[in-house]
Amino acid sequence: MTTQVISTIAQAEAGTSLAADYIRKGELVAFPTETVYGLGANGLHEAAVQKIFEVKGRPDDNPLILHLSKKSEVRDLWDTVPRQAQPLMDNFWPGPLTLVFRRSARVPDAVTAGLPTVALRMPQNKTARALIAKAGVPIAAPSANLSGRPSPTKAEHVREDFDGLIPLILDGGLCRVGVESTVLSLVGKPTILRPGGITREMLEAVIGPVALAESVLAPLPDGQAALSPGMKHKHYAPAGRVRVVTGAPEKAAARILALARQAEVEGLSCHIAATTQTKARYRGWPHTLVGDRDRPETLCANLFALLRETEADLILAEGIPPADAGLAYMNRLLRAAGFDVEEV
Ligand code: AMP
Ligand code: MG
């Protein structure tokens, strides 16, 4: 199969129309969202959804998010409606917030991996919404990467993983948020299963206290069932290893430089993920400016591209406080590092 890439900046109408045709025919299409690129299939078509798992090599116990173009589309998909649903949808949809509800009988088992719940989101990206509206069905989509690899924030990343495996990639340029959506369960007390573009602080301002699943910043103990199955699988792995150093910027940078010198002695290539605050310290070492520690959303926006595009044996990165967008950043970074983290 040849994989066609269509720029939605140059050809929005033609691109989304062709993509919608593929979706209706049960084929897979990669498309941009404000979080990361998604690999979409007709979310009401069991066999089409099954293809997502095959192409990604995704474990079949890891459920998918259904993407909607209008809020009213939730009606056929959820069963019981918790009272927090409306204010959250009013404030954060369209946007990077996925809500988990009890599911209706209409949702195929392949989407929910057999769970009694379903994850729903209305993306903000105009191309994504136009595609869903034209397809006329909810689109089931995980991130458009091979299972275990960093999520794609550019169409080029998607092509690296799926060239020849899917018929079409819609290229909408860089994804604005750069990490996946926040997944909030509304089954029982509101609980963040995965932090993302909408922060805990933003949610609490609307619905009051929100709990955090234990797996957000820690590895799951062996044998424990995951609330969000995605949290237990290996994630975001770059070519080499990642090591994280947390602590005050100056101290963390000093320790990172010591680790870089040690890597050099061992004959390992290393690359440093620098921040605005520490960049000058890393002069003379291979480094990339990821973002500003005081604006963690800038770090989120660039993390996956760094993990994907860096070929060094070792990536050294500063940890930041897990507040606001820093929570989503640390959730992804710690997983990429396999929880290899040191505090100074
Ligand atoms: P991805 O967008 O590739 O990161 O995959 C979707 C994420 O949503 C995974 O982490 C899933 O575990 C999570 N998810 C999807 N459906 C559910 C659900 N019904 N309950 C809990 N988590 C879900
Ligand atoms: Mg993913």
mmCIF file of C-alpha atoms and ligand atoms in Angstrom:
data_model
loop_
_atom_site.group_PDB
_atom_site.id
_atom_site.type_symbol
_atom_site.label_atom_id
_atom_site.label_comp_id
_atom_site.label_asym_id
_atom_site.label_seq_id
_atom_site.Cartn_x
_atom_site.Cartn_y
_atom_site.Cartn_z
ATOM 1 C CA MET A 1 0.000 0.000 0.000
ATOM 2 C CA THR A 2 1.294 3.498 -0.734
ATOM 3 C CA THR A 3 0.720 6.099 1.928
ATOM 4 C CA GLN A 4 -0.520 9.424 0.626
ATOM 5 C CA VAL A 5 0.224 12.573 2.627
ATOM 6 C CA ILE A 6 -2.109 15.534 2.135
ATOM 7 C CA SER A 7 -1.447 18.932 3.680
ATOM 8 C CA THR A 8 -4.613 20.251 5.281
ATOM 9 C CA ILE A 9 -3.107 23.700 5.270
ATOM 10 C CA ALA A 10 -3.064 23.684 1.431
ATOM 11 C CA GLN A 11 -5.954 21.258 0.777
ATOM 12 C CA ALA A 12 -8.300 21.164 3.768
ATOM 13 C CA GLU A 13 -11.520 20.274 1.895
ATOM 14 C CA ALA A 14 -10.064 17.626 -0.401
ATOM 15 C CA GLY A 15 -7.995 16.093 2.397
ATOM 16 C CA THR A 16 -10.793 15.703 4.928
ATOM 17 C CA SER A 17 -13.235 14.448 2.248
ATOM 18 C CA LEU A 18 -10.873 11.716 1.102
ATOM 19 C CA ALA A 19 -10.061 10.794 4.714
ATOM 20 C CA ALA A 20 -13.774 10.567 5.545
ATOM 21 C CA ASP A 21 -14.279 8.214 2.562
ATOM 22 C CA TYR A 22 -11.562 5.928 3.900
ATOM 23 C CA ILE A 23 -13.074 5.982 7.405
ATOM 24 C CA ARG A 24 -16.532 5.072 6.057
ATOM 25 C CA LYS A 25 -14.985 2.189 4.089
ATOM 26 C CA GLY A 26 -13.422 0.782 7.275
ATOM 27 C CA GLU A 27 -9.854 1.947 6.514
ATOM 28 C CA LEU A 28 -7.398 3.745 8.829
ATOM 29 C CA VAL A 29 -6.376 7.391 8.476
ATOM 30 C CA ALA A 30 -3.875 9.449 10.506
ATOM 31 C CA PHE A 31 -5.008 12.985 11.315
ATOM 32 C CA PRO A 32 -3.827 15.967 13.370
ATOM 33 C CA THR A 33 -5.379 17.003 16.664
ATOM 34 C CA GLU A 34 -4.287 19.726 19.077
ATOM 35 C CA THR A 35 -2.693 17.074 21.331
ATOM 36 C CA VAL A 36 -0.850 14.579 19.075
ATOM 37 C CA TYR A 37 -1.618 12.890 15.726
ATOM 38 C CA GLY A 38 -4.325 10.225 15.937
ATOM 39 C CA LEU A 39 -4.712 6.940 14.044
ATOM 40 C CA GLY A 40 -8.433 6.852 13.315
ATOM 41 C CA ALA A 41 -11.016 4.250 12.374
ATOM 42 C CA ASN A 42 -14.812 4.147 12.247
ATOM 43 C CA GLY A 43 -15.541 3.830 15.971
ATOM 44 C CA LEU A 44 -18.770 1.904 15.449
ATOM 45 C CA HIS A 45 -17.176 -0.707 13.179
ATOM 46 C CA GLU A 46 -15.598 -3.565 15.124
ATOM 47 C CA ALA A 47 -13.371 -4.820 12.264
ATOM 48 C CA ALA A 48 -12.102 -1.333 11.426
ATOM 49 C CA VAL A 49 -11.217 -0.721 15.080
ATOM 50 C CA GLN A 50 -9.447 -4.072 15.195
ATOM 51 C CA LYS A 51 -7.113 -2.833 12.434
ATOM 52 C CA ILE A 52 -5.807 -0.099 14.743
ATOM 53 C CA PHE A 53 -4.583 -2.723 17.207
ATOM 54 C CA GLU A 54 -2.961 -4.755 14.424
ATOM 55 C CA VAL A 55 -1.160 -1.863 12.743
ATOM 56 C CA LYS A 56 0.096 -0.321 16.013
ATOM 57 C CA GLY A 57 0.971 -3.614 17.661
ATOM 58 C CA ARG A 58 -1.210 -2.350 20.524
ATOM 59 C CA PRO A 59 -1.992 -4.732 23.411
ATOM 60 C CA ASP A 60 -5.683 -5.614 23.051
ATOM 61 C CA ASP A 61 -6.481 -4.724 26.667
ATOM 62 C CA ASN A 62 -5.718 -1.030 26.035
ATOM 63 C CA PRO A 63 -8.965 0.780 25.111
ATOM 64 C CA LEU A 64 -9.361 3.632 22.618
ATOM 65 C CA ILE A 65 -10.871 7.099 22.826
ATOM 66 C CA LEU A 66 -13.924 7.906 20.675
ATOM 67 C CA HIS A 67 -13.597 11.333 19.062
ATOM 68 C CA LEU A 68 -16.738 13.402 18.398
ATOM 69 C CA SER A 69 -17.468 16.461 16.282
ATOM 70 C CA LYS A 70 -20.451 17.691 18.347
ATOM 71 C CA LYS A 71 -21.309 17.512 22.047
ATOM 72 C CA SER A 72 -24.740 16.018 21.275
ATOM 73 C CA GLU A 73 -23.056 12.877 19.909
ATOM 74 C CA VAL A 74 -22.397 11.687 23.488
ATOM 75 C CA ARG A 75 -26.049 10.718 23.846
ATOM 76 C CA ASP A 76 -25.816 7.442 21.940
ATOM 77 C CA LEU A 77 -22.530 6.439 23.553
ATOM 78 C CA TRP A 78 -22.779 6.981 27.291
ATOM 79 C CA ASP A 79 -25.180 5.275 29.656
ATOM 80 C CA THR A 80 -25.461 6.990 33.049
ATOM 81 C CA VAL A 81 -24.623 10.690 33.053
ATOM 82 C CA PRO A 82 -22.802 11.991 36.131
ATOM 83 C CA ARG A 83 -23.608 15.547 37.279
ATOM 84 C CA GLN A 84 -20.077 16.813 36.560
ATOM 85 C CA ALA A 85 -20.387 15.936 32.858
ATOM 86 C CA GLN A 86 -22.224 19.048 31.674
ATOM 87 C CA PRO A 87 -20.046 21.711 33.342
ATOM 88 C CA LEU A 88 -16.906 19.933 32.135
ATOM 89 C CA MET A 89 -18.161 19.687 28.555
ATOM 90 C CA ASP A 90 -19.297 23.338 28.684
ATOM 91 C CA ASN A 91 -15.869 24.526 29.859
ATOM 92 C CA PHE A 92 -13.405 22.214 28.112
ATOM 93 C CA TRP A 93 -14.997 20.838 24.930
ATOM 94 C CA PRO A 94 -13.804 21.167 22.276
ATOM 95 C CA GLY A 95 -10.368 20.607 23.785
ATOM 96 C CA PRO A 96 -7.772 18.207 25.206
ATOM 97 C CA LEU A 97 -10.042 16.586 27.818
ATOM 98 C CA THR A 98 -11.232 12.967 27.546
ATOM 99 C CA LEU A 99 -14.104 11.943 29.816
ATOM 100 C CA VAL A 100 -14.743 8.342 30.867
ATOM 101 C CA PHE A 101 -18.390 7.289 31.329
ATOM 102 C CA ARG A 102 -20.383 4.079 31.649
ATOM 103 C CA ARG A 103 -20.854 2.956 28.061
ATOM 104 C CA SER A 104 -23.984 2.291 26.018
ATOM 105 C CA ALA A 105 -24.565 -0.969 24.131
ATOM 106 C CA ARG A 106 -23.757 0.851 20.875
ATOM 107 C CA VAL A 107 -20.036 1.022 21.594
ATOM 108 C CA PRO A 108 -18.147 -1.977 20.146
ATOM 109 C CA ASP A 109 -16.140 -4.142 22.585
ATOM 110 C CA ALA A 110 -12.971 -3.566 20.567
ATOM 111 C CA VAL A 111 -13.100 0.161 21.439
ATOM 112 C CA THR A 112 -13.396 -0.335 25.192
ATOM 113 C CA ALA A 113 -11.228 -3.464 25.372
ATOM 114 C CA GLY A 114 -14.192 -5.109 27.079
ATOM 115 C CA LEU A 115 -14.461 -2.475 29.862
ATOM 116 C CA PRO A 116 -17.930 -1.326 30.968
ATOM 117 C CA THR A 117 -16.796 2.269 30.328
ATOM 118 C CA VAL A 118 -16.103 4.427 27.276
ATOM 119 C CA ALA A 119 -13.696 7.358 26.816
ATOM 120 C CA LEU A 120 -15.069 10.345 24.829
ATOM 121 C CA ARG A 121 -13.453 13.531 23.559
ATOM 122 C CA MET A 122 -14.343 16.400 21.255
ATOM 123 C CA PRO A 123 -11.058 17.713 19.818
ATOM 124 C CA GLN A 124 -10.425 21.387 19.204
ATOM 125 C CA ASN A 125 -8.416 20.951 15.984
ATOM 126 C CA LYS A 126 -10.596 22.045 13.043
ATOM 127 C CA THR A 127 -9.299 19.378 10.656
ATOM 128 C CA ALA A 128 -10.067 16.658 13.189
ATOM 129 C CA ARG A 129 -13.605 17.924 13.711
ATOM 130 C CA ALA A 130 -14.254 18.386 9.987
ATOM 131 C CA LEU A 131 -13.098 14.822 9.369
ATOM 132 C CA ILE A 132 -15.335 13.380 12.113
ATOM 133 C CA ALA A 133 -18.336 15.398 10.884
ATOM 134 C CA LYS A 134 -17.821 14.284 7.262
ATOM 135 C CA ALA A 135 -17.314 10.643 8.275
ATOM 136 C CA GLY A 136 -20.630 10.842 10.156
ATOM 137 C CA VAL A 137 -19.449 8.442 12.891
ATOM 138 C CA PRO A 138 -17.387 8.767 16.054
ATOM 139 C CA ILE A 139 -13.735 8.112 15.226
ATOM 140 C CA ALA A 140 -11.831 5.714 17.475
ATOM 141 C CA ALA A 141 -8.233 6.898 17.667
ATOM 142 C CA PRO A 142 -5.176 6.294 19.795
ATOM 143 C CA SER A 143 -1.952 8.188 19.140
ATOM 144 C CA ALA A 144 -0.577 7.461 15.637
ATOM 145 C CA ASN A 145 2.650 5.714 16.690
ATOM 146 C CA LEU A 146 3.810 2.116 16.880
ATOM 147 C CA SER A 147 3.027 0.858 20.367
ATOM 148 C CA GLY A 148 5.775 1.845 22.823
ATOM 149 C CA ARG A 149 7.211 4.681 20.668
ATOM 150 C CA PRO A 150 6.881 8.400 21.475
ATOM 151 C CA SER A 151 3.600 9.910 20.282
ATOM 152 C CA PRO A 152 3.777 11.864 16.992
ATOM 153 C CA THR A 153 3.528 15.644 17.005
ATOM 154 C CA LYS A 154 4.393 16.037 13.286
ATOM 155 C CA ALA A 155 3.078 14.220 10.192
ATOM 156 C CA GLU A 156 6.665 13.147 9.507
ATOM 157 C CA HIS A 157 6.695 11.161 12.776
ATOM 158 C CA VAL A 158 3.569 9.299 11.641
ATOM 159 C CA ARG A 159 5.194 8.483 8.303
ATOM 160 C CA GLU A 160 8.242 7.042 10.075
ATOM 161 C CA ASP A 161 6.011 4.501 11.832
ATOM 162 C CA PHE A 162 3.268 3.777 9.281
ATOM 163 C CA ASP A 163 4.588 4.399 5.770
ATOM 164 C CA GLY A 164 3.099 1.681 3.552
ATOM 165 C CA LEU A 165 0.743 0.481 6.314
ATOM 166 C CA ILE A 166 -2.097 3.032 6.059
ATOM 167 C CA PRO A 167 -3.532 4.760 2.964
ATOM 168 C CA LEU A 168 -3.550 8.385 4.151
ATOM 169 C CA ILE A 169 -1.924 10.846 6.533
ATOM 170 C CA LEU A 170 -3.441 14.321 6.891
ATOM 171 C CA ASP A 171 -0.603 16.742 7.557
ATOM 172 C CA GLY A 172 -1.790 19.649 9.699
ATOM 173 C CA GLY A 173 1.657 20.769 10.852
ATOM 174 C CA LEU A 174 2.837 20.816 14.468
ATOM 175 C CA CYS A 175 0.456 19.796 17.260
ATOM 176 C CA ARG A 176 -0.070 22.716 19.639
ATOM 177 C CA VAL A 177 -0.292 20.903 23.010
ATOM 178 C CA GLY A 178 2.158 18.123 22.193
ATOM 179 C CA VAL A 179 1.057 15.626 24.869
ATOM 180 C CA GLU A 180 -2.096 13.510 24.795
ATOM 181 C CA SER A 181 -5.406 14.573 26.317
ATOM 182 C CA THR A 182 -6.156 14.506 30.012
ATOM 183 C CA VAL A 183 -8.198 11.364 30.759
ATOM 184 C CA LEU A 184 -10.698 12.029 33.572
ATOM 185 C CA SER A 185 -12.888 9.220 34.860
ATOM 186 C CA LEU A 186 -16.399 10.268 35.911
ATOM 187 C CA VAL A 187 -17.267 6.762 37.056
ATOM 188 C CA GLY A 188 -17.207 7.158 40.845
ATOM 189 C CA LYS A 189 -15.330 10.160 42.227
ATOM 190 C CA PRO A 190 -13.676 12.244 39.476
ATOM 191 C CA THR A 191 -10.170 10.850 38.981
ATOM 192 C CA ILE A 192 -7.401 11.810 36.568
ATOM 193 C CA LEU A 193 -6.194 8.589 34.942
ATOM 194 C CA ARG A 194 -3.752 10.404 32.660
ATOM 195 C CA PRO A 195 -2.724 14.067 33.004
ATOM 196 C CA GLY A 196 -2.665 16.143 29.833
ATOM 197 C CA GLY A 197 -3.549 19.426 28.183
ATOM 198 C CA ILE A 198 -6.277 20.314 30.710
ATOM 199 C CA THR A 199 -4.656 20.500 34.131
ATOM 200 C CA ARG A 200 -5.928 19.248 37.489
ATOM 201 C CA GLU A 201 -6.061 22.873 38.648
ATOM 202 C CA MET A 202 -8.303 23.842 35.703
ATOM 203 C CA LEU A 203 -10.659 20.917 36.381
ATOM 204 C CA GLU A 204 -10.871 21.661 40.114
ATOM 205 C CA ALA A 205 -11.827 25.261 39.393
ATOM 206 C CA VAL A 206 -14.965 23.898 37.687
ATOM 207 C CA ILE A 207 -16.008 20.761 39.629
ATOM 208 C CA GLY A 208 -14.088 20.872 42.937
ATOM 209 C CA PRO A 209 -11.672 18.183 44.191
ATOM 210 C CA VAL A 210 -10.276 15.804 41.574
ATOM 211 C CA ALA A 211 -8.279 12.718 42.585
ATOM 212 C CA LEU A 212 -5.113 11.505 40.849
ATOM 213 C CA ALA A 213 -4.673 7.842 39.955
ATOM 214 C CA GLU A 214 -1.596 6.435 41.692
ATOM 215 C CA SER A 215 -0.093 5.369 38.380
ATOM 216 C CA VAL A 216 0.246 9.002 37.183
ATOM 217 C CA LEU A 217 3.707 9.510 38.709
ATOM 218 C CA ALA A 218 4.678 6.008 39.772
ATOM 219 C CA PRO A 219 5.084 2.638 38.100
ATOM 220 C CA LEU A 220 2.184 0.284 38.734
ATOM 221 C CA PRO A 221 3.047 -2.374 41.312
ATOM 222 C CA ASP A 222 3.197 -5.809 39.652
ATOM 223 C CA GLY A 223 -0.126 -7.509 39.356
ATOM 224 C CA GLN A 224 -2.212 -4.422 40.163
ATOM 225 C CA ALA A 225 -5.075 -3.742 37.752
ATOM 226 C CA ALA A 226 -4.755 -0.403 35.995
ATOM 227 C CA LEU A 227 -7.688 2.013 36.076
ATOM 228 C CA SER A 228 -6.466 3.188 32.684
ATOM 229 C CA PRO A 229 -4.859 0.194 31.004
ATOM 230 C CA GLY A 230 -2.593 2.431 28.913
ATOM 231 C CA MET A 231 -0.669 3.304 32.073
ATOM 232 C CA LYS A 232 0.764 -0.165 32.542
ATOM 233 C CA HIS A 233 2.326 -0.556 29.121
ATOM 234 C CA LYS A 234 5.831 0.494 28.106
ATOM 235 C CA HIS A 235 5.603 3.997 26.724
ATOM 236 C CA TYR A 236 7.285 6.794 24.818
ATOM 237 C CA ALA A 237 10.604 4.942 24.438
ATOM 238 C CA PRO A 238 13.250 6.750 22.343
ATOM 239 C CA ALA A 239 16.191 5.005 20.660
ATOM 240 C CA GLY A 240 18.453 5.287 23.722
ATOM 241 C CA ARG A 241 17.927 5.513 27.495
ATOM 242 C CA VAL A 242 16.492 8.509 29.326
ATOM 243 C CA ARG A 243 17.618 9.627 32.796
ATOM 244 C CA VAL A 244 15.817 12.301 34.804
ATOM 245 C CA VAL A 245 17.323 14.548 37.492
ATOM 246 C CA THR A 246 14.893 16.486 39.701
ATOM 247 C CA GLY A 247 15.704 19.362 42.027
ATOM 248 C CA ALA A 248 16.499 23.070 41.839
ATOM 249 C CA PRO A 249 17.591 24.103 38.306
ATOM 250 C CA GLU A 250 21.234 24.892 39.192
ATOM 251 C CA LYS A 251 21.752 21.681 41.161
ATOM 252 C CA ALA A 252 20.004 19.529 38.571
ATOM 253 C CA ALA A 253 22.135 21.047 35.777
ATOM 254 C CA ALA A 254 25.331 20.374 37.741
ATOM 255 C CA ARG A 255 24.379 16.727 38.246
ATOM 256 C CA ILE A 256 23.397 16.371 34.582
ATOM 257 C CA LEU A 257 26.819 17.700 33.539
ATOM 258 C CA ALA A 258 28.488 15.163 35.837
ATOM 259 C CA LEU A 259 26.418 12.383 34.249
ATOM 260 C CA ALA A 260 27.307 13.669 30.763
ATOM 261 C CA ARG A 261 31.041 13.553 31.599
ATOM 262 C CA GLN A 262 30.626 10.043 32.983
ATOM 263 C CA ALA A 263 28.805 8.958 29.800
ATOM 264 C CA GLU A 264 31.659 10.374 27.730
ATOM 265 C CA VAL A 265 34.186 8.326 29.703
ATOM 266 C CA GLU A 266 32.067 5.230 29.095
ATOM 267 C CA GLY A 267 32.006 5.964 25.356
ATOM 268 C CA LEU A 268 28.264 6.667 25.270
ATOM 269 C CA SER A 269 26.795 9.479 23.172
ATOM 270 C CA CYS A 270 24.553 11.717 25.206
ATOM 271 C CA HIS A 271 22.125 14.563 24.603
ATOM 272 C CA ILE A 272 20.783 17.035 27.155
ATOM 273 C CA ALA A 273 17.198 18.333 27.288
ATOM 274 C CA ALA A 274 17.852 21.949 28.270
ATOM 275 C CA THR A 275 15.496 24.565 29.668
ATOM 276 C CA THR A 276 15.567 28.337 29.298
ATOM 277 C CA GLN A 277 16.855 28.543 32.865
ATOM 278 C CA THR A 278 19.767 26.115 32.383
ATOM 279 C CA LYS A 279 20.674 26.275 28.692
ATOM 280 C CA ALA A 280 23.842 28.343 29.228
ATOM 281 C CA ARG A 281 25.181 25.712 31.643
ATOM 282 C CA TYR A 282 25.243 23.070 28.921
ATOM 283 C CA ARG A 283 27.425 24.990 26.482
ATOM 284 C CA GLY A 284 29.868 22.624 24.767
ATOM 285 C CA TRP A 285 27.554 19.607 25.161
ATOM 286 C CA PRO A 286 24.963 18.386 22.639
ATOM 287 C CA HIS A 287 21.673 19.815 23.867
ATOM 288 C CA THR A 288 18.238 20.949 22.694
ATOM 289 C CA LEU A 289 16.177 23.700 24.298
ATOM 290 C CA VAL A 290 12.921 21.959 25.225
ATOM 291 C CA GLY A 291 11.146 24.851 26.938
ATOM 292 C CA ASP A 292 10.773 27.099 29.961
ATOM 293 C CA ARG A 293 10.561 25.579 33.454
ATOM 294 C CA ASP A 294 8.167 28.346 34.482
ATOM 295 C CA ARG A 295 5.826 27.579 31.571
ATOM 296 C CA PRO A 296 5.698 23.756 31.622
ATOM 297 C CA GLU A 297 3.257 23.716 28.684
ATOM 298 C CA THR A 298 6.237 24.735 26.514
ATOM 299 C CA LEU A 299 8.111 21.639 27.722
ATOM 300 C CA CYS A 300 5.095 19.447 26.931
ATOM 301 C CA ALA A 301 4.892 20.874 23.407
ATOM 302 C CA ASN A 302 8.441 19.783 22.520
ATOM 303 C CA LEU A 303 9.081 16.615 24.529
ATOM 304 C CA PHE A 304 7.932 13.960 22.057
ATOM 305 C CA ALA A 305 9.825 15.485 19.116
ATOM 306 C CA LEU A 306 12.976 15.462 21.247
ATOM 307 C CA LEU A 307 12.475 11.804 22.233
ATOM 308 C CA ARG A 308 11.805 10.793 18.641
ATOM 309 C CA GLU A 309 14.469 12.845 16.898
ATOM 310 C CA THR A 310 17.397 12.276 19.289
ATOM 311 C CA GLU A 311 19.563 9.316 18.453
ATOM 312 C CA ALA A 312 21.978 9.484 21.411
ATOM 313 C CA ASP A 313 22.588 6.479 23.682
ATOM 314 C CA LEU A 314 21.522 8.575 26.647
ATOM 315 C CA ILE A 315 19.144 11.542 27.034
ATOM 316 C CA LEU A 316 19.563 13.552 30.240
ATOM 317 C CA ALA A 317 16.578 15.663 31.304
ATOM 318 C CA GLU A 318 15.641 17.906 34.221
ATOM 319 C CA GLY A 319 12.576 16.950 36.225
ATOM 320 C CA ILE A 320 10.220 19.786 37.194
ATOM 321 C CA PRO A 321 7.578 20.161 39.937
ATOM 322 C CA PRO A 322 4.483 18.124 39.000
ATOM 323 C CA ALA A 323 2.021 21.040 39.163
ATOM 324 C CA ASP A 324 -0.108 22.524 36.377
ATOM 325 C CA ALA A 325 1.213 21.309 32.980
ATOM 326 C CA GLY A 326 4.278 20.018 34.849
ATOM 327 C CA LEU A 327 2.203 17.000 35.919
ATOM 328 C CA ALA A 328 1.615 15.882 32.311
ATOM 329 C CA TYR A 329 5.272 16.577 31.483
ATOM 330 C CA MET A 330 6.583 14.465 34.356
ATOM 331 C CA ASN A 331 4.074 11.690 33.629
ATOM 332 C CA ARG A 332 5.460 11.313 30.073
ATOM 333 C CA LEU A 333 9.119 11.945 30.931
ATOM 334 C CA LEU A 334 9.197 9.426 33.802
ATOM 335 C CA ARG A 335 7.639 6.750 31.597
ATOM 336 C CA ALA A 336 10.083 7.471 28.783
ATOM 337 C CA ALA A 337 12.840 7.039 31.384
ATOM 338 C CA GLY A 338 11.369 3.820 32.738
ATOM 339 C CA PHE A 339 11.285 5.717 36.090
ATOM 340 C CA ASP A 340 15.074 6.156 36.112
ATOM 341 C CA VAL A 341 14.949 9.320 38.212
ATOM 342 C CA GLU A 342 17.321 10.853 40.743
ATOM 343 C CA GLU A 343 16.682 13.742 43.133
ATOM 344 C CA VAL A 344 19.412 16.248 43.985
HETATM 345 P P1 AMP B 1 -3.749 6.898 23.475
HETATM 346 O O1 AMP B 1 -4.576 8.044 23.008
HETATM 347 O O2 AMP B 1 -2.957 6.179 22.444
HETATM 348 O O3 AMP B 1 -2.835 7.315 24.567
HETATM 349 O O4 AMP B 1 -4.738 5.851 24.108
HETATM 350 C C1 AMP B 1 -5.932 6.158 24.790
HETATM 351 C C2 AMP B 1 -5.790 6.269 26.289
HETATM 352 O O5 AMP B 1 -7.092 6.385 26.870
HETATM 353 C C3 AMP B 1 -5.125 5.069 26.931
HETATM 354 O O6 AMP B 1 -4.235 5.465 27.953
HETATM 355 C C4 AMP B 1 -6.298 4.302 27.526
HETATM 356 O O7 AMP B 1 -5.936 3.492 28.612
HETATM 357 C C5 AMP B 1 -7.268 5.422 27.903
HETATM 358 N N1 AMP B 1 -8.655 4.959 27.877
HETATM 359 C C6 AMP B 1 -9.419 4.736 26.788
HETATM 360 N N2 AMP B 1 -10.625 4.242 27.133
HETATM 361 C C7 AMP B 1 -10.633 4.145 28.472
HETATM 362 C C8 AMP B 1 -11.595 3.684 29.431
HETATM 363 N N3 AMP B 1 -12.790 3.227 29.063
HETATM 364 N N4 AMP B 1 -11.255 3.719 30.736
HETATM 365 C C9 AMP B 1 -10.041 4.177 31.112
HETATM 366 N N5 AMP B 1 -9.086 4.618 30.265
HETATM 367 C C10 AMP B 1 -9.374 4.600 28.951
HETATM 368 MG MG MG B 2 -0.651 6.375 22.773
#
